[in-house]
Structures are given as C-alpha cells and as structure tokens.
Rosetta silent file (secondary structure, phi, psi, omega in degrees, C-alpha in Angstrom):
SEQUENCE: MCEQDCRAGGGNLKHFNFKAEDRSRSEGARTLRVSIPEVLEPQYGMYVWPCAVVLAQYVWHHKGALQQKSVLEIGAGVSLPGVVAGRCGARVILSDSAELPACLENCRRSCEVNGLRDVSVVGLTWGQVSPDLLILPALDIILGSDVFYEPEDFEDVLVTVFFLLRRNPQAQFWTTYQERSADWSIEALLHKWSLQCLHIPLESFQANKECLAGSNLPGSHTVHMIVITMRKQSGDT
SCORE:     score description
SCORE:     0.000 S_00000001
   1 L     0.000  140.775 -179.864   -2.575    4.602    5.684 S_00000001
   2 L   -82.098  130.445 -177.736   -0.081    1.788    6.154 S_00000001
   3 L   -76.622  140.695 -179.491   -1.531   -1.292    7.817 S_00000001
   4 L   -80.157  154.613  175.028    0.140   -2.528   10.981 S_00000001
   5 L   -74.792  158.501  172.751    1.507   -6.048   11.363 S_00000001
   6 E  -129.301  158.133 -177.321   -0.187   -8.551   13.633 S_00000001
   7 E   -78.939  142.421  176.629    1.244  -11.464   15.573 S_00000001
   8 E  -156.454  118.532  171.029    0.883  -15.002   14.299 S_00000001
   9 L    56.630   40.231  176.850    2.519  -18.206   15.450 S_00000001
  10 L    85.135   -1.718  177.455    5.575  -16.668   17.095 S_00000001
  11 E  -136.093 -164.341  177.016    6.298  -14.319   14.198 S_00000001
  12 E  -101.666  142.547  170.599    4.675  -11.528   12.287 S_00000001
  13 E  -110.550  108.962 -176.420    1.905  -11.934    9.750 S_00000001
  14 E   -99.326  131.633 -175.396    2.199   -8.987    7.392 S_00000001
  15 E  -103.847  140.860  177.972   -0.790   -8.132    5.221 S_00000001
  16 E  -130.310  130.474 -177.697   -0.702   -6.633    1.725 S_00000001
  17 E  -118.206  108.224 -179.750   -3.775   -5.335   -0.086 S_00000001
  18 E   -95.893  134.192 -178.486   -3.444   -4.924   -3.843 S_00000001
  19 E  -122.059  137.816  178.603   -6.083   -2.889   -5.659 S_00000001
  20 L   -72.622  124.551  175.156   -6.806   -2.805   -9.381 S_00000001
  21 L   -75.439  -31.866 -176.170   -6.225    0.672  -10.785 S_00000001
  22 L   -85.699  123.552  179.154   -8.029   -0.322  -13.977 S_00000001
  23 L  -104.982   25.311  178.702  -11.820   -0.429  -13.652 S_00000001
  24 L   -68.346  163.559 -177.122  -12.418   -1.781  -17.142 S_00000001
  25 L   -62.349  -34.498 -175.463  -14.934   -4.574  -17.670 S_00000001
  26 L   -70.295  -34.699 -177.047  -12.182   -7.110  -18.359 S_00000001
  27 L   -99.994  -36.831 -176.228  -10.304   -6.523  -15.108 S_00000001
  28 L    73.085  174.466  179.648  -12.945   -5.114  -12.822 S_00000001
  29 L   -94.748   59.234 -173.784  -12.245   -3.246   -9.618 S_00000001
  30 L   -80.621  157.072  173.027  -10.727   -6.292   -7.958 S_00000001
  31 E  -129.684  158.602  178.527   -8.624   -6.398   -4.843 S_00000001
  32 E  -137.567  126.568  176.123   -6.243   -9.040   -3.537 S_00000001
  33 E  -108.769  124.035  179.633   -5.236   -9.550    0.083 S_00000001
  34 E  -122.610  136.015  178.319   -2.054  -11.524    0.707 S_00000001
  35 E  -115.562  131.210 -175.437   -0.657  -12.412    4.128 S_00000001
  36 E  -121.630  120.601  176.483    3.033  -13.171    4.549 S_00000001
  37 E   -76.450  130.875  176.814    4.514  -14.818    7.683 S_00000001
  38 E  -115.948  146.806  176.239    7.755  -13.230    8.823 S_00000001
  39 L  -123.233  130.509 -177.788   10.255  -14.605   11.319 S_00000001
  40 L   -78.326   79.997 -179.487   12.640  -12.264   13.101 S_00000001
  41 L  -121.919  155.488  178.202   15.793  -14.072   12.077 S_00000001
  42 L   -70.173  -15.236  179.190   19.099  -12.674   10.812 S_00000001
  43 L   -66.252  137.529 -175.824   18.661  -14.584    7.533 S_00000001
  44 H   -58.455  -38.046 -168.728   17.755  -12.230    4.682 S_00000001
  45 H   -82.870   10.683 -172.950   14.936  -14.376    3.344 S_00000001
  46 H  -100.141    1.976  176.315   12.788  -14.497    6.464 S_00000001
  47 L  -150.442  166.418 -173.580   10.997  -11.156    6.113 S_00000001
  48 L   -80.971  129.266  177.915    9.645   -8.856    3.419 S_00000001
  49 L  -103.063  160.184 -178.555   12.082   -6.387    1.852 S_00000001
  50 H   -53.107  -40.536 -177.533   11.164   -3.222   -0.087 S_00000001
  51 H   -61.391  -33.370 -177.602   12.051   -4.811   -3.439 S_00000001
  52 H   -65.160  -38.190 -178.832    9.568   -7.638   -2.899 S_00000001
  53 H   -68.908  -39.802  178.422    6.632   -5.247   -2.586 S_00000001
  54 H   -65.129  -44.682  178.741    7.606   -3.396   -5.767 S_00000001
  55 H   -65.218  -39.824  177.306    7.974   -6.644   -7.709 S_00000001
  56 H   -62.180  -37.301  176.497    4.675   -7.924   -6.317 S_00000001
  57 H   -63.613  -38.925  177.582    3.030   -4.702   -7.500 S_00000001
  58 H   -65.280  -42.665  176.525    4.452   -5.334  -10.994 S_00000001
  59 H   -59.874  -46.380  179.857    3.101   -8.887  -10.912 S_00000001
  60 H   -61.618  -40.112 -179.741   -0.305   -7.588   -9.806 S_00000001
  61 H   -61.786  -29.775 -178.184   -0.268   -4.955  -12.572 S_00000001
  62 L  -105.637   24.542 -174.452    0.192   -7.780  -15.121 S_00000001
  63 H   -57.507  -34.494 -177.940   -2.257  -10.171  -13.474 S_00000001
  64 H   -65.423  -24.361 -178.555   -4.342  -10.524  -16.641 S_00000001
  65 H   -93.160   -1.682 -173.531   -1.374  -11.968  -18.536 S_00000001
  66 L   -97.716   -6.952 -178.641   -0.416  -14.485  -15.840 S_00000001
  67 L   -55.388  121.626  176.933   -3.360  -16.898  -16.071 S_00000001
  68 L    63.385   12.230  174.040   -1.950  -20.432  -16.433 S_00000001
  69 L   -77.416  151.126  178.657    1.568  -19.095  -17.072 S_00000001
  70 E   -93.015  118.097 -172.023    4.468  -21.069  -15.620 S_00000001
  71 E  -124.687  130.985  174.200    6.291  -18.897  -13.072 S_00000001
  72 E  -116.767  128.717  170.792    9.430  -19.616  -11.038 S_00000001
  73 E  -103.595  126.076  176.752   10.556  -17.350   -8.197 S_00000001
  74 L  -100.727  151.005 -177.325   14.258  -17.629   -7.313 S_00000001
  75 L    54.514   42.162 -166.102   15.613  -16.519   -3.952 S_00000001
  76 L   -67.787  -36.436 -178.052   11.991  -16.445   -2.883 S_00000001
  77 L    59.864 -118.671  179.270   12.360  -16.186    0.899 S_00000001
  78 L   -82.650   -6.787  162.153    8.892  -15.254    2.142 S_00000001
  79 L    72.315   28.655 -178.627    7.700  -15.383   -1.486 S_00000001
  80 H   -56.642  -51.977 -179.655    5.459  -12.311   -1.737 S_00000001
  81 H   -60.418  -42.223 -179.870    5.803  -11.904   -5.557 S_00000001
  82 H   -64.987  -39.058  178.170    5.378  -15.636   -6.175 S_00000001
  83 H   -65.264  -42.411  177.038    2.334  -15.842   -3.907 S_00000001
  84 H   -60.325  -43.553  177.824    0.735  -12.890   -5.718 S_00000001
  85 H   -59.312  -44.064  178.880    1.421  -14.654   -9.042 S_00000001
  86 H   -62.837  -41.365  178.976   -0.179  -17.816   -7.708 S_00000001
  87 H   -69.054  -19.596  177.904   -3.226  -15.948   -6.459 S_00000001
  88 L   -91.354    5.524  173.267   -3.514  -14.377   -9.930 S_00000001
  89 L   101.822    6.226  177.740   -3.811  -17.785  -11.567 S_00000001
  90 L   -80.504  157.075  172.700   -0.221  -18.619  -12.500 S_00000001
  91 E   -92.545  109.012 -164.447    1.319  -22.073  -12.054 S_00000001
  92 E  -110.977  140.082  167.604    4.056  -21.233   -9.557 S_00000001
  93 E  -120.317  130.242  177.002    7.245  -22.867   -8.342 S_00000001
  94 E  -104.920  140.753  178.459    9.039  -21.243   -5.410 S_00000001
  95 E  -141.858  152.391  169.594   12.746  -21.722   -4.820 S_00000001
  96 E  -149.447  179.008 -175.879   15.485  -20.627   -2.488 S_00000001
  97 L   -56.688  135.437  175.597   18.950  -21.906   -1.719 S_00000001
  98 L   -63.528  -16.488 -179.147   19.132  -25.634   -1.087 S_00000001
  99 L   -89.877    2.020 -177.780   21.473  -24.695    1.760 S_00000001
 100 L  -125.127   74.121 -177.301   18.765  -22.677    3.574 S_00000001
 101 H   -60.757  -29.344  179.116   16.045  -25.119    4.674 S_00000001
 102 H   -65.343  -37.276  177.497   14.480  -22.499    6.964 S_00000001
 103 H   -68.014  -38.932  177.930   13.841  -20.254    3.947 S_00000001
 104 H   -64.379  -38.463  177.233   12.314  -23.146    2.024 S_00000001
 105 H   -65.930  -35.378  177.499   10.035  -23.856    4.974 S_00000001
 106 H   -66.277  -35.279  173.748    9.024  -20.191    5.010 S_00000001
 107 H   -57.885  -44.954 -178.812    8.055  -20.512    1.331 S_00000001
 108 H   -64.741  -39.930  179.164    5.773  -23.380    2.291 S_00000001
 109 H   -62.598  -41.731  179.836    4.253  -21.385    5.165 S_00000001
 110 H   -61.319  -38.672  177.791    3.483  -18.485    2.844 S_00000001
 111 H   -65.772  -44.524 -178.995    1.654  -20.861    0.518 S_00000001
 112 H   -61.310  -45.406 -178.358   -0.315  -22.412    3.368 S_00000001
 113 H   -60.809  -32.748 -175.572   -1.387  -19.046    4.779 S_00000001
 114 L  -102.529   12.625  173.210   -2.652  -17.972    1.361 S_00000001
 115 L    70.466   25.857  178.546   -4.397  -21.197    0.414 S_00000001
 116 L   -97.083  103.797 -172.918   -2.001  -22.181   -2.384 S_00000001
 117 L   -97.170  -15.844 -173.959   -1.923  -25.986   -2.301 S_00000001
 118 L  -108.233   22.169 -179.203   -0.421  -26.769   -5.705 S_00000001
 119 L   -94.483  127.786  175.924    2.800  -24.757   -5.442 S_00000001
 120 E   -85.391  145.255  175.456    6.083  -26.676   -5.543 S_00000001
 121 E  -122.504  122.270 -176.326    8.990  -25.545   -3.354 S_00000001
 122 E  -130.421  151.497  176.437   12.465  -26.565   -4.502 S_00000001
 123 E   -89.904  113.749  177.292   16.013  -25.887   -3.386 S_00000001
 124 L  -126.473  116.938  179.327   17.997  -24.104   -6.111 S_00000001
 125 L   -97.380  126.138 -175.987   21.403  -22.688   -5.257 S_00000001
 126 L   -55.701  137.169  176.978   22.561  -19.908   -7.578 S_00000001
 127 L    85.241   -4.511 -179.100   25.400  -20.870   -9.886 S_00000001
 128 L  -114.069  132.566  175.894   24.871  -24.614   -9.446 S_00000001
 129 L   -92.900   95.573 -175.195   23.324  -26.930  -12.035 S_00000001
 130 L  -100.705  165.325  175.725   21.479  -29.302   -9.746 S_00000001
 131 H   -56.661  -38.725  179.368   19.050  -32.148  -10.547 S_00000001
 132 H   -65.388  -33.016  176.269   16.146  -29.966   -9.350 S_00000001
 133 H   -68.158  -40.924 -175.665   17.213  -27.246  -11.793 S_00000001
 134 H   -68.520  -27.277 -176.243   17.432  -29.719  -14.665 S_00000001
 135 L   -98.072    9.019  176.790   13.920  -31.118  -14.164 S_00000001
 136 L   -61.411  145.063  176.741   12.109  -27.779  -14.010 S_00000001
 137 L   -73.000  175.340  174.411    9.211  -27.527  -16.465 S_00000001
 138 L   -58.952  141.314 -174.962    9.060  -24.983  -19.286 S_00000001
 139 L  -120.043  147.313  173.132    8.884  -21.454  -17.863 S_00000001
 140 L  -104.401  -40.517 -176.477    7.244  -18.224  -18.990 S_00000001
 141 E  -135.582  136.780  170.209    8.329  -15.870  -16.196 S_00000001
 142 E  -113.929  133.332  179.286   11.155  -15.948  -13.650 S_00000001
 143 E  -112.487  146.748  174.385   10.823  -13.681  -10.619 S_00000001
 144 E  -161.551  115.422  179.033   13.546  -12.446   -8.286 S_00000001
 145 E  -104.627  126.236  177.326   13.357   -9.602   -5.770 S_00000001
 146 L    57.556   33.289  176.518   16.587   -8.147   -4.376 S_00000001
 147 L   -76.555  -18.876  174.670   18.641  -11.079   -5.630 S_00000001
 148 L   -93.213   69.033 -175.275   21.374   -8.579   -6.553 S_00000001
 149 L  -104.216  -50.805  179.478   22.165   -7.915   -2.905 S_00000001
 150 L  -103.969  120.981 -177.320   25.718   -9.185   -2.395 S_00000001
 151 H   -54.265  -32.076 -179.521   28.125   -8.299   -5.256 S_00000001
 152 H   -69.231  -14.254  178.532   29.913  -11.637   -4.888 S_00000001
 153 H   -95.847   -9.988 -171.326   26.612  -13.363   -5.774 S_00000001
 154 H   -55.210  -47.572 -176.160   25.808  -11.283   -8.874 S_00000001
 155 H   -70.071  -37.415  177.687   27.414  -13.640  -11.380 S_00000001
 156 H   -60.858  -40.553  176.939   26.007  -16.772   -9.763 S_00000001
 157 H   -59.848  -48.001 -176.310   22.523  -15.267  -10.030 S_00000001
 158 H   -71.201  -29.171  173.067   23.045  -14.442  -13.701 S_00000001
 159 H   -60.951  -45.169  178.617   24.537  -17.870  -14.446 S_00000001
 160 H   -64.866  -44.019  179.253   21.306  -19.415  -13.144 S_00000001
 161 H   -63.254  -42.852  178.086   19.163  -16.909  -15.051 S_00000001
 162 H   -59.533  -45.500  179.451   21.160  -17.525  -18.244 S_00000001
 163 H   -58.230  -44.924 -177.565   20.697  -21.290  -17.889 S_00000001
 164 H   -68.932  -41.921 -178.781   16.941  -20.881  -17.441 S_00000001
 165 H   -72.175  -32.023  177.109   16.505  -18.380  -20.280 S_00000001
 166 H   -64.857  -36.554  177.554   18.616  -20.439  -22.664 S_00000001
 167 H   -78.158  -22.002 -178.717   16.254  -23.364  -22.041 S_00000001
 168 L  -131.252   72.623 -168.585   13.237  -21.030  -22.259 S_00000001
 169 L   -63.501  -18.441  177.599   14.278  -18.402  -24.823 S_00000001
 170 L   -92.568   -2.211 -178.549   10.893  -16.637  -24.833 S_00000001
 171 L   -76.931  164.985  177.380   10.824  -16.293  -21.046 S_00000001
 172 E  -128.992  148.281  174.125   11.549  -13.110  -19.114 S_00000001
 173 E  -106.408  110.325  178.131   13.247  -12.489  -15.784 S_00000001
 174 E   -93.734  121.005 -176.194   11.344   -9.858  -13.788 S_00000001
 175 E  -144.912  148.990  174.745   13.527   -8.484  -11.011 S_00000001
 176 E  -120.025  147.432  175.060   13.812   -5.552   -8.642 S_00000001
 177 E  -140.542  149.753  179.347   16.921   -4.291   -6.921 S_00000001
 178 E   -95.831  132.140  179.865   17.588   -1.660   -4.283 S_00000001
 179 L   -73.643  112.091 -178.267   20.182    0.986   -5.043 S_00000001
 180 L  -115.903  -26.466  179.442   22.823    0.587   -2.351 S_00000001
 181 L  -152.902  134.017  178.163   26.022    1.732   -4.054 S_00000001
 182 L   -67.646  -15.833 -178.576   26.692    3.690   -7.242 S_00000001
 183 L   -84.975  -11.212 -177.179   29.707    1.408   -7.797 S_00000001
 184 L   -90.068  130.650 -179.677   27.615   -1.768   -8.115 S_00000001
 185 L  -151.329  147.475  175.617   26.554   -2.746  -11.633 S_00000001
 186 L  -109.230    4.870 -173.952   25.502   -5.865  -13.510 S_00000001
 187 H   -57.792  -47.477 -178.752   25.952   -4.345  -16.991 S_00000001
 188 H   -63.677  -38.237  179.595   29.277   -6.089  -17.725 S_00000001
 189 H   -69.647  -36.153  175.493   27.917   -9.409  -16.468 S_00000001
 190 H   -59.751  -44.674  179.282   24.797   -9.073  -18.612 S_00000001
 191 H   -63.227  -43.037 -178.787   27.020   -8.606  -21.656 S_00000001
 192 H   -59.201  -38.814 -174.595   29.215  -11.563  -20.652 S_00000001
 193 L  -101.157   20.538  174.208   26.214  -13.875  -20.391 S_00000001
 194 L    56.291   42.321  178.890   24.449  -12.634  -23.556 S_00000001
 195 E  -116.107  158.270  176.137   21.622  -11.018  -21.600 S_00000001
 196 E  -136.859  156.487 -178.345   19.900   -7.672  -21.989 S_00000001
 197 E  -133.102  151.228  175.910   17.727   -5.630  -19.657 S_00000001
 198 E  -121.348  124.024  178.005   14.898   -3.144  -19.932 S_00000001
 199 E   -82.240  131.115 -177.509   14.355   -0.631  -17.131 S_00000001
 200 E  -106.542  118.607  178.327   10.683   -0.245  -16.208 S_00000001
 201 L   -61.677  134.751 -177.893    9.605    3.147  -14.771 S_00000001
 202 H   -61.230  -34.083 -177.812    7.898    2.656  -11.410 S_00000001
 203 H   -67.208  -18.830 -178.927    5.126    5.091  -12.331 S_00000001
 204 H   -71.158  -16.567  176.184    4.140    2.822  -15.241 S_00000001
 205 H  -132.843   31.488  173.896    2.726    0.301  -12.740 S_00000001
 206 L    56.785   37.687 -179.823    1.784    2.666   -9.878 S_00000001
 207 L  -109.249    7.724 -179.213    4.823    1.728   -7.765 S_00000001
 208 L   -88.057   55.056 -177.810    6.281    5.227   -7.378 S_00000001
 209 L  -137.158  156.329  177.208    4.934    5.532   -3.819 S_00000001
 210 L   -80.228  -24.678  178.164    6.367    5.106   -0.334 S_00000001
 211 E  -121.051  116.193  178.572    3.463    2.907    0.755 S_00000001
 212 L  -116.497  142.545  173.793    2.374    0.083   -1.554 S_00000001
 213 L    56.257   33.780  177.969   -0.381   -2.472   -1.034 S_00000001
 214 L    74.744   11.418  179.071   -1.299   -1.027    2.346 S_00000001
 215 L  -106.390  175.578  176.173    2.205   -1.577    3.754 S_00000001
 216 L   -96.224   21.986  179.292    4.900    0.880    4.832 S_00000001
 217 L  -115.650  149.107    8.647    7.177   -0.412    2.051 S_00000001
 218 E   -82.486    1.228 -178.741    9.187    0.441    0.004 S_00000001
 219 L    66.547 -142.290 -177.281    9.431    3.588    2.138 S_00000001
 220 L   -90.841    6.677 -178.920   12.164    6.012    1.089 S_00000001
 221 L   -70.119  145.392  176.358   14.373    3.312   -0.462 S_00000001
 222 L   -90.778  112.391 -177.088   15.353    3.658   -4.112 S_00000001
 223 E  -118.435  139.051  179.234   14.156    0.533   -5.916 S_00000001
 224 E  -117.303  145.119  178.035   14.535   -0.242   -9.622 S_00000001
 225 E  -114.982  126.760  178.158   12.487   -2.628  -11.751 S_00000001
 226 E  -134.596  155.078  173.998   14.081   -4.359  -14.743 S_00000001
 227 E  -118.327  122.858 -177.766   13.168   -7.125  -17.176 S_00000001
 228 E  -108.045  133.434  177.872   16.050   -9.339  -18.339 S_00000001
 229 E  -135.694  171.024  172.829   15.911  -11.446  -21.502 S_00000001
 230 E   -66.622  138.597  177.738   18.323  -13.263  -23.787 S_00000001
 231 L   -76.864  132.647  178.120   20.154  -10.842  -26.061 S_00000001
 232 L   -69.208  133.285  177.988   19.262  -11.279  -29.701 S_00000001
 233 L   -92.257  158.009  177.123   22.220  -12.371  -31.776 S_00000001
 234 L   -60.293  131.840 -177.531   22.846  -11.175  -35.309 S_00000001
 235 L    98.994  -14.409  177.003   20.773  -13.263  -37.662 S_00000001
 236 L   -69.777  147.759  177.300   18.022  -13.932  -35.085 S_00000001
 237 L  -109.603    0.000    0.000   14.500  -13.282  -36.291 S_00000001
C-alpha cells in the first residue's frame, strides 16, 4: 500500500521506506526511512518526481558499495537520491542551480529532516565552470534524477558531467530520465562529449513497480535508468 503524505511546516513531508531485498548476513534485512519536505511551488525542484524514486532505489540497491564514497548530486531539488546515499554512509554533496536559492534551501531542509549534518550544499549551474565547481573534491559517483527534462538543457547537463568525469575518470554518473517524447535523445551529445552509457534494467534492482519505497511513485510513468562514463579511447587500458 502506498503511504499517504502528511503536513509539515506549511508543506508536505513525504515518507519513503526502503527495504533490503537481500537477507544475506552481510546486508541483513535492513530498512531505511527517509522523509522529504515538499513545497507546492511551480519550480520543478521543490517536490519529488518519479525519476527520483527510481534513482533512490538504485542507490539503495548499491548501499553496500557506497560506504565512504564521495557522491555529488546535481540538480538535486529535494535531494531524495542524495539523502539516501548519505544515510547509506556516503560522503555527499548536494547541488542545484546557483540561480535557484529556494531549491538550495530545500536541499538543506531535506538534510535537516533526515539528520544529515555533514552534507555540503553548493550552487552549480549546468554548463558553467564556476569556482564552486572547480573546488569540488574527488568524486566516485555523480547522481542526477530527471536532469534531462528540457531539451535545451541537455548539452549543458552533459558539459557539466563531462567536466566532472574528465577530472574523475573512474567515476560514474547514475541518472534516471522519464520518457516524454520519442524524438528526444542524448545519443549524439554523448558521442560529441566522448561519453558512453549503459542502460540498467529496472527489474535488476527491483524498480519495475508502480509503487516504490512505500510511495505512489513512479506510478505508470516510463522511467529509464542509465550509467554514463567516459568513453574509452583507442589505446586506453
């Protein structure tokens, strides 16, 4: 059954309950409850979208590999995937556009609600090489849910991802996108920026459901999970 939202501080506090499918001794039958504050604003980043729940499920599925890893979420908004990573033991930085202070404040609220005190929140605008981008620490994982939303932003997103992966060539960009138009594609842009992607079947991490983590998301929306890395050049080992 999908859990209902409850009111908190003038907005909604949406709860997500992640359960370990694996009952092995190493993982145990653990559960994780995350609460995300939503604000009913027209800005995209102020509430949880279907892609965020799918990406958070992928993060949860790989929780054992995230201990002490350095994780950056771009376009974080309410930061569900990043918060899950933080609760799983990763060292997390949350970011959203430097031009959207309300979204950055929502990142901070999500951390406060979930007891994450050591998470940095920085303003990073896609396509711009800013001082905050330049001083980021070494990264292992970059997260981004539904960042491929507006076609005019696709290249700016990938420019930022390319910059980060070039500085961290062993890192991966974990991202989900919602299928909105058969005409929209990032394949040509991936090739242009020397990137490659691997499509991850939703059933491989128990995300092929209409209700995930006790929520009513992703619902009937078609969501895809991909992992983007630097493309190996000839001669690379």
